JSON list of C-alpha atoms in Angstrom, two decimals:
[
{"chain": "A", "resi": 15, "resn": "UNK", "atom": "CA", "xyz": [91.46, 58.79, 63.88]},
{"chain": "A", "resi": 16, "resn": "UNK", "atom": "CA", "xyz": [90.04, 55.53, 64.35]},
{"chain": "A", "resi": 17, "resn": "UNK", "atom": "CA", "xyz": [92.96, 52.58, 64.33]},
{"chain": "A", "resi": 18, "resn": "UNK", "atom": "CA", "xyz": [92.45, 49.84, 61.93]},
{"chain": "A", "resi": 19, "resn": "UNK", "atom": "CA", "xyz": [92.06, 47.27, 64.94]},
{"chain": "A", "resi": 20, "resn": "UNK", "atom": "CA", "xyz": [89.55, 49.05, 66.61]},
{"chain": "A", "resi": 21, "resn": "UNK", "atom": "CA", "xyz": [87.37, 49.72, 63.27]},
{"chain": "A", "resi": 22, "resn": "UNK", "atom": "CA", "xyz": [87.63, 45.98, 62.71]},
{"chain": "A", "resi": 23, "resn": "UNK", "atom": "CA", "xyz": [85.81, 45.50, 66.19]},
{"chain": "A", "resi": 24, "resn": "UNK", "atom": "CA", "xyz": [83.04, 47.89, 65.24]},
{"chain": "A", "resi": 25, "resn": "UNK", "atom": "CA", "xyz": [82.55, 45.98, 61.82]},
{"chain": "A", "resi": 26, "resn": "UNK", "atom": "CA", "xyz": [82.34, 42.72, 63.30]},
{"chain": "A", "resi": 27, "resn": "UNK", "atom": "CA", "xyz": [79.66, 44.40, 65.39]},
{"chain": "A", "resi": 28, "resn": "UNK", "atom": "CA", "xyz": [77.86, 45.91, 62.59]},
{"chain": "A", "resi": 29, "resn": "UNK", "atom": "CA", "xyz": [77.75, 42.56, 60.79]},
{"chain": "A", "resi": 30, "resn": "UNK", "atom": "CA", "xyz": [76.45, 40.33, 63.56]},
{"chain": "A", "resi": 31, "resn": "UNK", "atom": "CA", "xyz": [79.55, 38.91, 64.49]},
{"chain": "A", "resi": 32, "resn": "UNK", "atom": "CA", "xyz": [80.34, 40.39, 67.85]},
{"chain": "A", "resi": 33, "resn": "UNK", "atom": "CA", "xyz": [77.49, 40.85, 70.33]},
{"chain": "A", "resi": 34, "resn": "UNK", "atom": "CA", "xyz": [76.62, 44.37, 71.80]},
{"chain": "A", "resi": 35, "resn": "UNK", "atom": "CA", "xyz": [77.90, 42.76, 75.33]},
{"chain": "A", "resi": 36, "resn": "UNK", "atom": "CA", "xyz": [81.28, 42.05, 73.52]},
{"chain": "A", "resi": 37, "resn": "UNK", "atom": "CA", "xyz": [81.50, 45.60, 72.02]},
{"chain": "A", "resi": 38, "resn": "UNK", "atom": "CA", "xyz": [80.88, 47.19, 75.35]},
{"chain": "A", "resi": 39, "resn": "UNK", "atom": "CA", "xyz": [83.40, 45.26, 76.83]},
{"chain": "A", "resi": 40, "resn": "UNK", "atom": "CA", "xyz": [85.91, 46.44, 74.07]},
{"chain": "A", "resi": 41, "resn": "UNK", "atom": "CA", "xyz": [84.93, 49.73, 74.43]},
{"chain": "A", "resi": 42, "resn": "UNK", "atom": "CA", "xyz": [85.63, 50.00, 78.15]},
{"chain": "A", "resi": 43, "resn": "UNK", "atom": "CA", "xyz": [88.86, 47.80, 77.86]},
{"chain": "A", "resi": 44, "resn": "UNK", "atom": "CA", "xyz": [90.41, 50.57, 75.25]},
{"chain": "A", "resi": 45, "resn": "UNK", "atom": "CA", "xyz": [92.45, 53.18, 76.72]},
{"chain": "A", "resi": 46, "resn": "UNK", "atom": "CA", "xyz": [92.93, 55.02, 73.85]},
{"chain": "A", "resi": 47, "resn": "UNK", "atom": "CA", "xyz": [89.74, 55.05, 72.01]},
{"chain": "A", "resi": 48, "resn": "UNK", "atom": "CA", "xyz": [88.55, 58.07, 73.62]},
{"chain": "A", "resi": 49, "resn": "UNK", "atom": "CA", "xyz": [91.68, 60.21, 71.85]},
{"chain": "A", "resi": 50, "resn": "UNK", "atom": "CA", "xyz": [90.77, 57.81, 68.56]},
{"chain": "A", "resi": 51, "resn": "UNK", "atom": "CA", "xyz": [86.97, 58.89, 68.62]},
{"chain": "A", "resi": 52, "resn": "UNK", "atom": "CA", "xyz": [86.83, 62.62, 70.28]},
{"chain": "A", "resi": 53, "resn": "UNK", "atom": "CA", "xyz": [85.49, 63.27, 73.58]},
{"chain": "A", "resi": 54, "resn": "UNK", "atom": "CA", "xyz": [81.97, 64.40, 72.14]},
{"chain": "A", "resi": 55, "resn": "UNK", "atom": "CA", "xyz": [81.67, 60.90, 70.10]},
{"chain": "A", "resi": 56, "resn": "UNK", "atom": "CA", "xyz": [83.20, 58.90, 72.83]},
{"chain": "A", "resi": 57, "resn": "UNK", "atom": "CA", "xyz": [80.74, 60.63, 75.64]},
{"chain": "A", "resi": 58, "resn": "UNK", "atom": "CA", "xyz": [77.79, 59.73, 72.93]},
{"chain": "A", "resi": 59, "resn": "UNK", "atom": "CA", "xyz": [79.05, 56.14, 72.93]},
{"chain": "A", "resi": 60, "resn": "UNK", "atom": "CA", "xyz": [79.37, 55.57, 76.74]},
{"chain": "A", "resi": 61, "resn": "UNK", "atom": "CA", "xyz": [76.17, 57.39, 77.55]},
{"chain": "A", "resi": 62, "resn": "UNK", "atom": "CA", "xyz": [74.55, 54.85, 75.58]},
{"chain": "A", "resi": 63, "resn": "UNK", "atom": "CA", "xyz": [72.78, 51.67, 77.54]},
{"chain": "A", "resi": 64, "resn": "UNK", "atom": "CA", "xyz": [74.13, 49.16, 76.04]},
{"chain": "A", "resi": 65, "resn": "UNK", "atom": "CA", "xyz": [71.28, 46.56, 77.24]},
{"chain": "A", "resi": 66, "resn": "UNK", "atom": "CA", "xyz": [68.51, 48.90, 76.15]},
{"chain": "A", "resi": 67, "resn": "UNK", "atom": "CA", "xyz": [66.92, 47.60, 73.04]},
{"chain": "A", "resi": 68, "resn": "UNK", "atom": "CA", "xyz": [66.38, 51.26, 71.77]},
{"chain": "A", "resi": 69, "resn": "UNK", "atom": "CA", "xyz": [69.84, 52.18, 72.55]},
{"chain": "A", "resi": 70, "resn": "UNK", "atom": "CA", "xyz": [71.19, 49.63, 70.40]},
{"chain": "A", "resi": 71, "resn": "UNK", "atom": "CA", "xyz": [69.81, 50.91, 67.21]},
{"chain": "A", "resi": 72, "resn": "UNK", "atom": "CA", "xyz": [71.29, 54.19, 68.32]},
{"chain": "A", "resi": 73, "resn": "UNK", "atom": "CA", "xyz": [74.17, 52.28, 69.00]},
{"chain": "A", "resi": 74, "resn": "UNK", "atom": "CA", "xyz": [74.58, 51.08, 65.24]},
{"chain": "A", "resi": 75, "resn": "UNK", "atom": "CA", "xyz": [73.55, 54.70, 63.92]},
{"chain": "A", "resi": 76, "resn": "UNK", "atom": "CA", "xyz": [76.47, 56.34, 66.09]},
{"chain": "A", "resi": 77, "resn": "UNK", "atom": "CA", "xyz": [78.95, 53.93, 64.52]},
{"chain": "A", "resi": 78, "resn": "UNK", "atom": "CA", "xyz": [77.79, 54.39, 61.45]},
{"chain": "A", "resi": 79, "resn": "UNK", "atom": "CA", "xyz": [77.54, 57.87, 61.39]},
{"chain": "A", "resi": 80, "resn": "UNK", "atom": "CA", "xyz": [80.38, 59.42, 63.57]},
{"chain": "A", "resi": 81, "resn": "UNK", "atom": "CA", "xyz": [82.81, 56.37, 63.81]},
{"chain": "A", "resi": 82, "resn": "UNK", "atom": "CA", "xyz": [83.18, 54.38, 60.88]},
{"chain": "A", "resi": 83, "resn": "UNK", "atom": "CA", "xyz": [82.78, 55.29, 56.99]},
{"chain": "A", "resi": 84, "resn": "UNK", "atom": "CA", "xyz": [79.90, 53.20, 56.01]},
{"chain": "A", "resi": 85, "resn": "UNK", "atom": "CA", "xyz": [81.52, 52.71, 52.48]},
{"chain": "A", "resi": 86, "resn": "UNK", "atom": "CA", "xyz": [84.85, 51.04, 54.59]},
{"chain": "A", "resi": 87, "resn": "UNK", "atom": "CA", "xyz": [82.63, 48.90, 56.39]},
{"chain": "A", "resi": 88, "resn": "UNK", "atom": "CA", "xyz": [80.59, 47.33, 53.07]},
{"chain": "A", "resi": 89, "resn": "UNK", "atom": "CA", "xyz": [83.96, 47.12, 51.43]},
{"chain": "A", "resi": 90, "resn": "UNK", "atom": "CA", "xyz": [85.29, 45.47, 54.62]},
{"chain": "A", "resi": 91, "resn": "UNK", "atom": "CA", "xyz": [82.37, 42.89, 54.50]},
{"chain": "A", "resi": 92, "resn": "UNK", "atom": "CA", "xyz": [82.60, 42.47, 50.98]},
{"chain": "A", "resi": 93, "resn": "UNK", "atom": "CA", "xyz": [86.18, 41.37, 50.89]},
{"chain": "A", "resi": 94, "resn": "UNK", "atom": "CA", "xyz": [85.33, 38.74, 54.24]},
{"chain": "A", "resi": 95, "resn": "UNK", "atom": "CA", "xyz": [82.73, 36.88, 52.29]},
{"chain": "A", "resi": 96, "resn": "UNK", "atom": "CA", "xyz": [85.19, 36.92, 48.97]},
{"chain": "A", "resi": 97, "resn": "UNK", "atom": "CA", "xyz": [88.28, 35.74, 50.93]},
{"chain": "A", "resi": 98, "resn": "UNK", "atom": "CA", "xyz": [85.48, 33.04, 52.67]},
{"chain": "A", "resi": 99, "resn": "UNK", "atom": "CA", "xyz": [84.52, 32.00, 49.24]},
{"chain": "A", "resi": 100, "resn": "UNK", "atom": "CA", "xyz": [87.56, 31.63, 47.68]},
{"chain": "A", "resi": 101, "resn": "UNK", "atom": "CA", "xyz": [89.62, 29.69, 50.87]},
{"chain": "A", "resi": 102, "resn": "UNK", "atom": "CA", "xyz": [86.52, 27.65, 52.36]},
{"chain": "A", "resi": 103, "resn": "UNK", "atom": "CA", "xyz": [85.10, 25.78, 49.38]},
{"chain": "A", "resi": 104, "resn": "UNK", "atom": "CA", "xyz": [82.84, 23.80, 52.33]},
{"chain": "A", "resi": 105, "resn": "UNK", "atom": "CA", "xyz": [81.00, 26.68, 52.86]},
{"chain": "A", "resi": 106, "resn": "UNK", "atom": "CA", "xyz": [79.90, 27.43, 48.81]},
{"chain": "A", "resi": 107, "resn": "UNK", "atom": "CA", "xyz": [76.49, 27.69, 49.63]},
{"chain": "A", "resi": 108, "resn": "UNK", "atom": "CA", "xyz": [76.64, 29.98, 52.67]},
{"chain": "A", "resi": 109, "resn": "UNK", "atom": "CA", "xyz": [78.82, 32.26, 50.95]},
{"chain": "A", "resi": 110, "resn": "UNK", "atom": "CA", "xyz": [76.89, 32.14, 47.40]},
{"chain": "A", "resi": 111, "resn": "UNK", "atom": "CA", "xyz": [73.82, 33.05, 49.77]},
{"chain": "A", "resi": 112, "resn": "UNK", "atom": "CA", "xyz": [75.33, 36.17, 51.12]},
{"chain": "A", "resi": 113, "resn": "UNK", "atom": "CA", "xyz": [76.93, 37.01, 47.44]},
{"chain": "A", "resi": 114, "resn": "UNK", "atom": "CA", "xyz": [73.15, 36.70, 46.55]},
{"chain": "A", "resi": 115, "resn": "UNK", "atom": "CA", "xyz": [72.07, 39.07, 49.31]},
{"chain": "A", "resi": 116, "resn": "UNK", "atom": "CA", "xyz": [74.55, 41.66, 48.67]},
{"chain": "A", "resi": 117, "resn": "UNK", "atom": "CA", "xyz": [73.65, 41.51, 44.48]},
{"chain": "A", "resi": 118, "resn": "UNK", "atom": "CA", "xyz": [70.19, 42.20, 45.51]},
{"chain": "A", "resi": 119, "resn": "UNK", "atom": "CA", "xyz": [70.22, 45.04, 47.83]},
{"chain": "A", "resi": 120, "resn": "UNK", "atom": "CA", "xyz": [68.03, 45.79, 50.68]},
{"chain": "A", "resi": 121, "resn": "UNK", "atom": "CA", "xyz": [64.74, 47.37, 50.68]},
{"chain": "A", "resi": 122, "resn": "UNK", "atom": "CA", "xyz": [64.59, 50.78, 52.80]},
{"chain": "A", "resi": 123, "resn": "UNK", "atom": "CA", "xyz": [61.34, 52.14, 54.19]},
{"chain": "A", "resi": 124, "resn": "UNK", "atom": "CA", "xyz": [60.89, 54.15, 51.21]},
{"chain": "A", "resi": 125, "resn": "UNK", "atom": "CA", "xyz": [60.95, 51.55, 49.20]},
{"chain": "A", "resi": 126, "resn": "UNK", "atom": "CA", "xyz": [64.40, 51.96, 47.43]},
{"chain": "A", "resi": 127, "resn": "UNK", "atom": "CA", "xyz": [66.87, 49.44, 47.27]},
{"chain": "A", "resi": 128, "resn": "UNK", "atom": "CA", "xyz": [70.33, 50.22, 49.09]},
{"chain": "A", "resi": 129, "resn": "UNK", "atom": "CA", "xyz": [73.55, 48.16, 48.79]},
{"chain": "A", "resi": 130, "resn": "UNK", "atom": "CA", "xyz": [72.69, 46.61, 45.65]},
{"chain": "A", "resi": 131, "resn": "UNK", "atom": "CA", "xyz": [76.04, 45.44, 44.45]},
{"chain": "A", "resi": 132, "resn": "UNK", "atom": "CA", "xyz": [75.05, 44.50, 40.40]},
{"chain": "A", "resi": 133, "resn": "UNK", "atom": "CA", "xyz": [79.07, 43.78, 40.07]},
{"chain": "A", "resi": 134, "resn": "UNK", "atom": "CA", "xyz": [78.30, 40.66, 41.79]},
{"chain": "A", "resi": 135, "resn": "UNK", "atom": "CA", "xyz": [75.82, 39.19, 39.43]},
{"chain": "A", "resi": 136, "resn": "UNK", "atom": "CA", "xyz": [77.99, 36.67, 37.94]},
{"chain": "A", "resi": 137, "resn": "UNK", "atom": "CA", "xyz": [78.39, 35.27, 41.36]},
{"chain": "A", "resi": 138, "resn": "UNK", "atom": "CA", "xyz": [75.07, 36.34, 42.96]},
{"chain": "A", "resi": 139, "resn": "UNK", "atom": "CA", "xyz": [72.78, 34.59, 40.11]},
{"chain": "A", "resi": 140, "resn": "UNK", "atom": "CA", "xyz": [74.52, 31.32, 40.94]},
{"chain": "A", "resi": 141, "resn": "UNK", "atom": "CA", "xyz": [73.12, 31.13, 44.63]},
{"chain": "A", "resi": 142, "resn": "UNK", "atom": "CA", "xyz": [72.49, 27.32, 45.43]},
{"chain": "A", "resi": 143, "resn": "UNK", "atom": "CA", "xyz": [68.74, 27.94, 46.56]},
{"chain": "A", "resi": 144, "resn": "UNK", "atom": "CA", "xyz": [68.31, 24.13, 46.11]},
{"chain": "A", "resi": 145, "resn": "UNK", "atom": "CA", "xyz": [70.75, 23.70, 49.14]},
{"chain": "A", "resi": 146, "resn": "UNK", "atom": "CA", "xyz": [68.29, 26.27, 51.32]},
{"chain": "A", "resi": 147, "resn": "UNK", "atom": "CA", "xyz": [67.24, 24.06, 54.40]},
{"chain": "A", "resi": 148, "resn": "UNK", "atom": "CA", "xyz": [63.67, 25.88, 54.16]},
{"chain": "A", "resi": 149, "resn": "UNK", "atom": "CA", "xyz": [63.43, 24.40, 50.45]},
{"chain": "A", "resi": 150, "resn": "UNK", "atom": "CA", "xyz": [64.62, 20.98, 51.42]},
{"chain": "A", "resi": 151, "resn": "UNK", "atom": "CA", "xyz": [62.37, 20.59, 53.80]},
{"chain": "A", "resi": 152, "resn": "UNK", "atom": "CA", "xyz": [59.34, 21.48, 52.01]},
{"chain": "A", "resi": 153, "resn": "UNK", "atom": "CA", "xyz": [60.43, 19.35, 49.00]},
{"chain": "A", "resi": 154, "resn": "UNK", "atom": "CA", "xyz": [62.12, 16.18, 50.52]},
{"chain": "A", "resi": 155, "resn": "UNK", "atom": "CA", "xyz": [60.25, 16.45, 54.39]},
{"chain": "A", "resi": 156, "resn": "UNK", "atom": "CA", "xyz": [61.86, 14.21, 57.03]},
{"chain": "A", "resi": 157, "resn": "UNK", "atom": "CA", "xyz": [64.86, 13.59, 54.38]},
{"chain": "A", "resi": 158, "resn": "UNK", "atom": "CA", "xyz": [66.14, 16.89, 53.76]},
{"chain": "A", "resi": 159, "resn": "UNK", "atom": "CA", "xyz": [69.25, 16.11, 55.41]},
{"chain": "A", "resi": 160, "resn": "UNK", "atom": "CA", "xyz": [69.95, 13.42, 53.58]},
{"chain": "A", "resi": 161, "resn": "UNK", "atom": "CA", "xyz": [69.08, 15.53, 50.23]},
{"chain": "A", "resi": 162, "resn": "UNK", "atom": "CA", "xyz": [71.33, 18.51, 51.62]},
{"chain": "A", "resi": 163, "resn": "UNK", "atom": "CA", "xyz": [74.35, 16.07, 52.11]},
{"chain": "A", "resi": 164, "resn": "UNK", "atom": "CA", "xyz": [73.76, 14.79, 48.46]},
{"chain": "A", "resi": 165, "resn": "UNK", "atom": "CA", "xyz": [73.76, 18.39, 47.31]},
{"chain": "A", "resi": 166, "resn": "UNK", "atom": "CA", "xyz": [77.03, 19.21, 49.31]},
{"chain": "A", "resi": 167, "resn": "UNK", "atom": "CA", "xyz": [79.15, 17.09, 47.27]},
{"chain": "A", "resi": 168, "resn": "UNK", "atom": "CA", "xyz": [78.58, 19.44, 44.43]},
{"chain": "A", "resi": 169, "resn": "UNK", "atom": "CA", "xyz": [79.99, 22.53, 46.51]},
{"chain": "A", "resi": 170, "resn": "UNK", "atom": "CA", "xyz": [83.77, 21.49, 45.15]},
{"chain": "A", "resi": 171, "resn": "UNK", "atom": "CA", "xyz": [82.39, 21.49, 41.60]},
{"chain": "A", "resi": 172, "resn": "UNK", "atom": "CA", "xyz": [80.60, 24.74, 41.95]},
{"chain": "A", "resi": 173, "resn": "UNK", "atom": "CA", "xyz": [83.28, 26.27, 43.87]},
{"chain": "A", "resi": 174, "resn": "UNK", "atom": "CA", "xyz": [85.86, 25.64, 40.75]},
{"chain": "A", "resi": 175, "resn": "UNK", "atom": "CA", "xyz": [83.68, 27.19, 38.39]},
{"chain": "A", "resi": 176, "resn": "UNK", "atom": "CA", "xyz": [82.91, 30.44, 39.97]},
{"chain": "A", "resi": 177, "resn": "UNK", "atom": "CA", "xyz": [86.14, 31.18, 41.94]},
{"chain": "A", "resi": 178, "resn": "UNK", "atom": "CA", "xyz": [87.66, 32.88, 39.14]},
{"chain": "A", "resi": 179, "resn": "UNK", "atom": "CA", "xyz": [84.77, 35.56, 39.09]},
{"chain": "A", "resi": 180, "resn": "UNK", "atom": "CA", "xyz": [85.61, 35.76, 43.23]},
{"chain": "A", "resi": 181, "resn": "UNK", "atom": "CA", "xyz": [89.00, 36.41, 42.23]},
{"chain": "A", "resi": 182, "resn": "UNK", "atom": "CA", "xyz": [88.36, 38.98, 39.40]},
{"chain": "A", "resi": 183, "resn": "UNK", "atom": "CA", "xyz": [86.25, 40.76, 42.01]}
]
């Protein structure tokens, strides 16, 4: 059984918070990781070349299939975003963007969406598209930063309106 602290390190890698190099250092610094993963999974992990771009894909697949449960990772990711939304109001736009993408899901190769969390609709559909840098640059050109600063003064209002939905979830 993989310890919660070790799972979090793998979660951080899958979510993009930890680089492949950092994960490699973590793997080789954990003396008890082989016991937690089992010999076969541990050998499959350390046999990968962490610097090879094809093995990076294999690394993610190995983690999802053999080391952690995908549902636990998705729950961890959702909790982190919701906690950040509740506790860091100045990042309301960023967190609503993340929630919107979780609400919409991810298209798979077969055209079917996966990880679409419809229960996030009350938050996700309040995505502040007008704070998106690309949108602001298109509409306001060189003055986009001024417009963004104006928008950011409204984050507290939106945060207050939406935080009860985040608490409920």
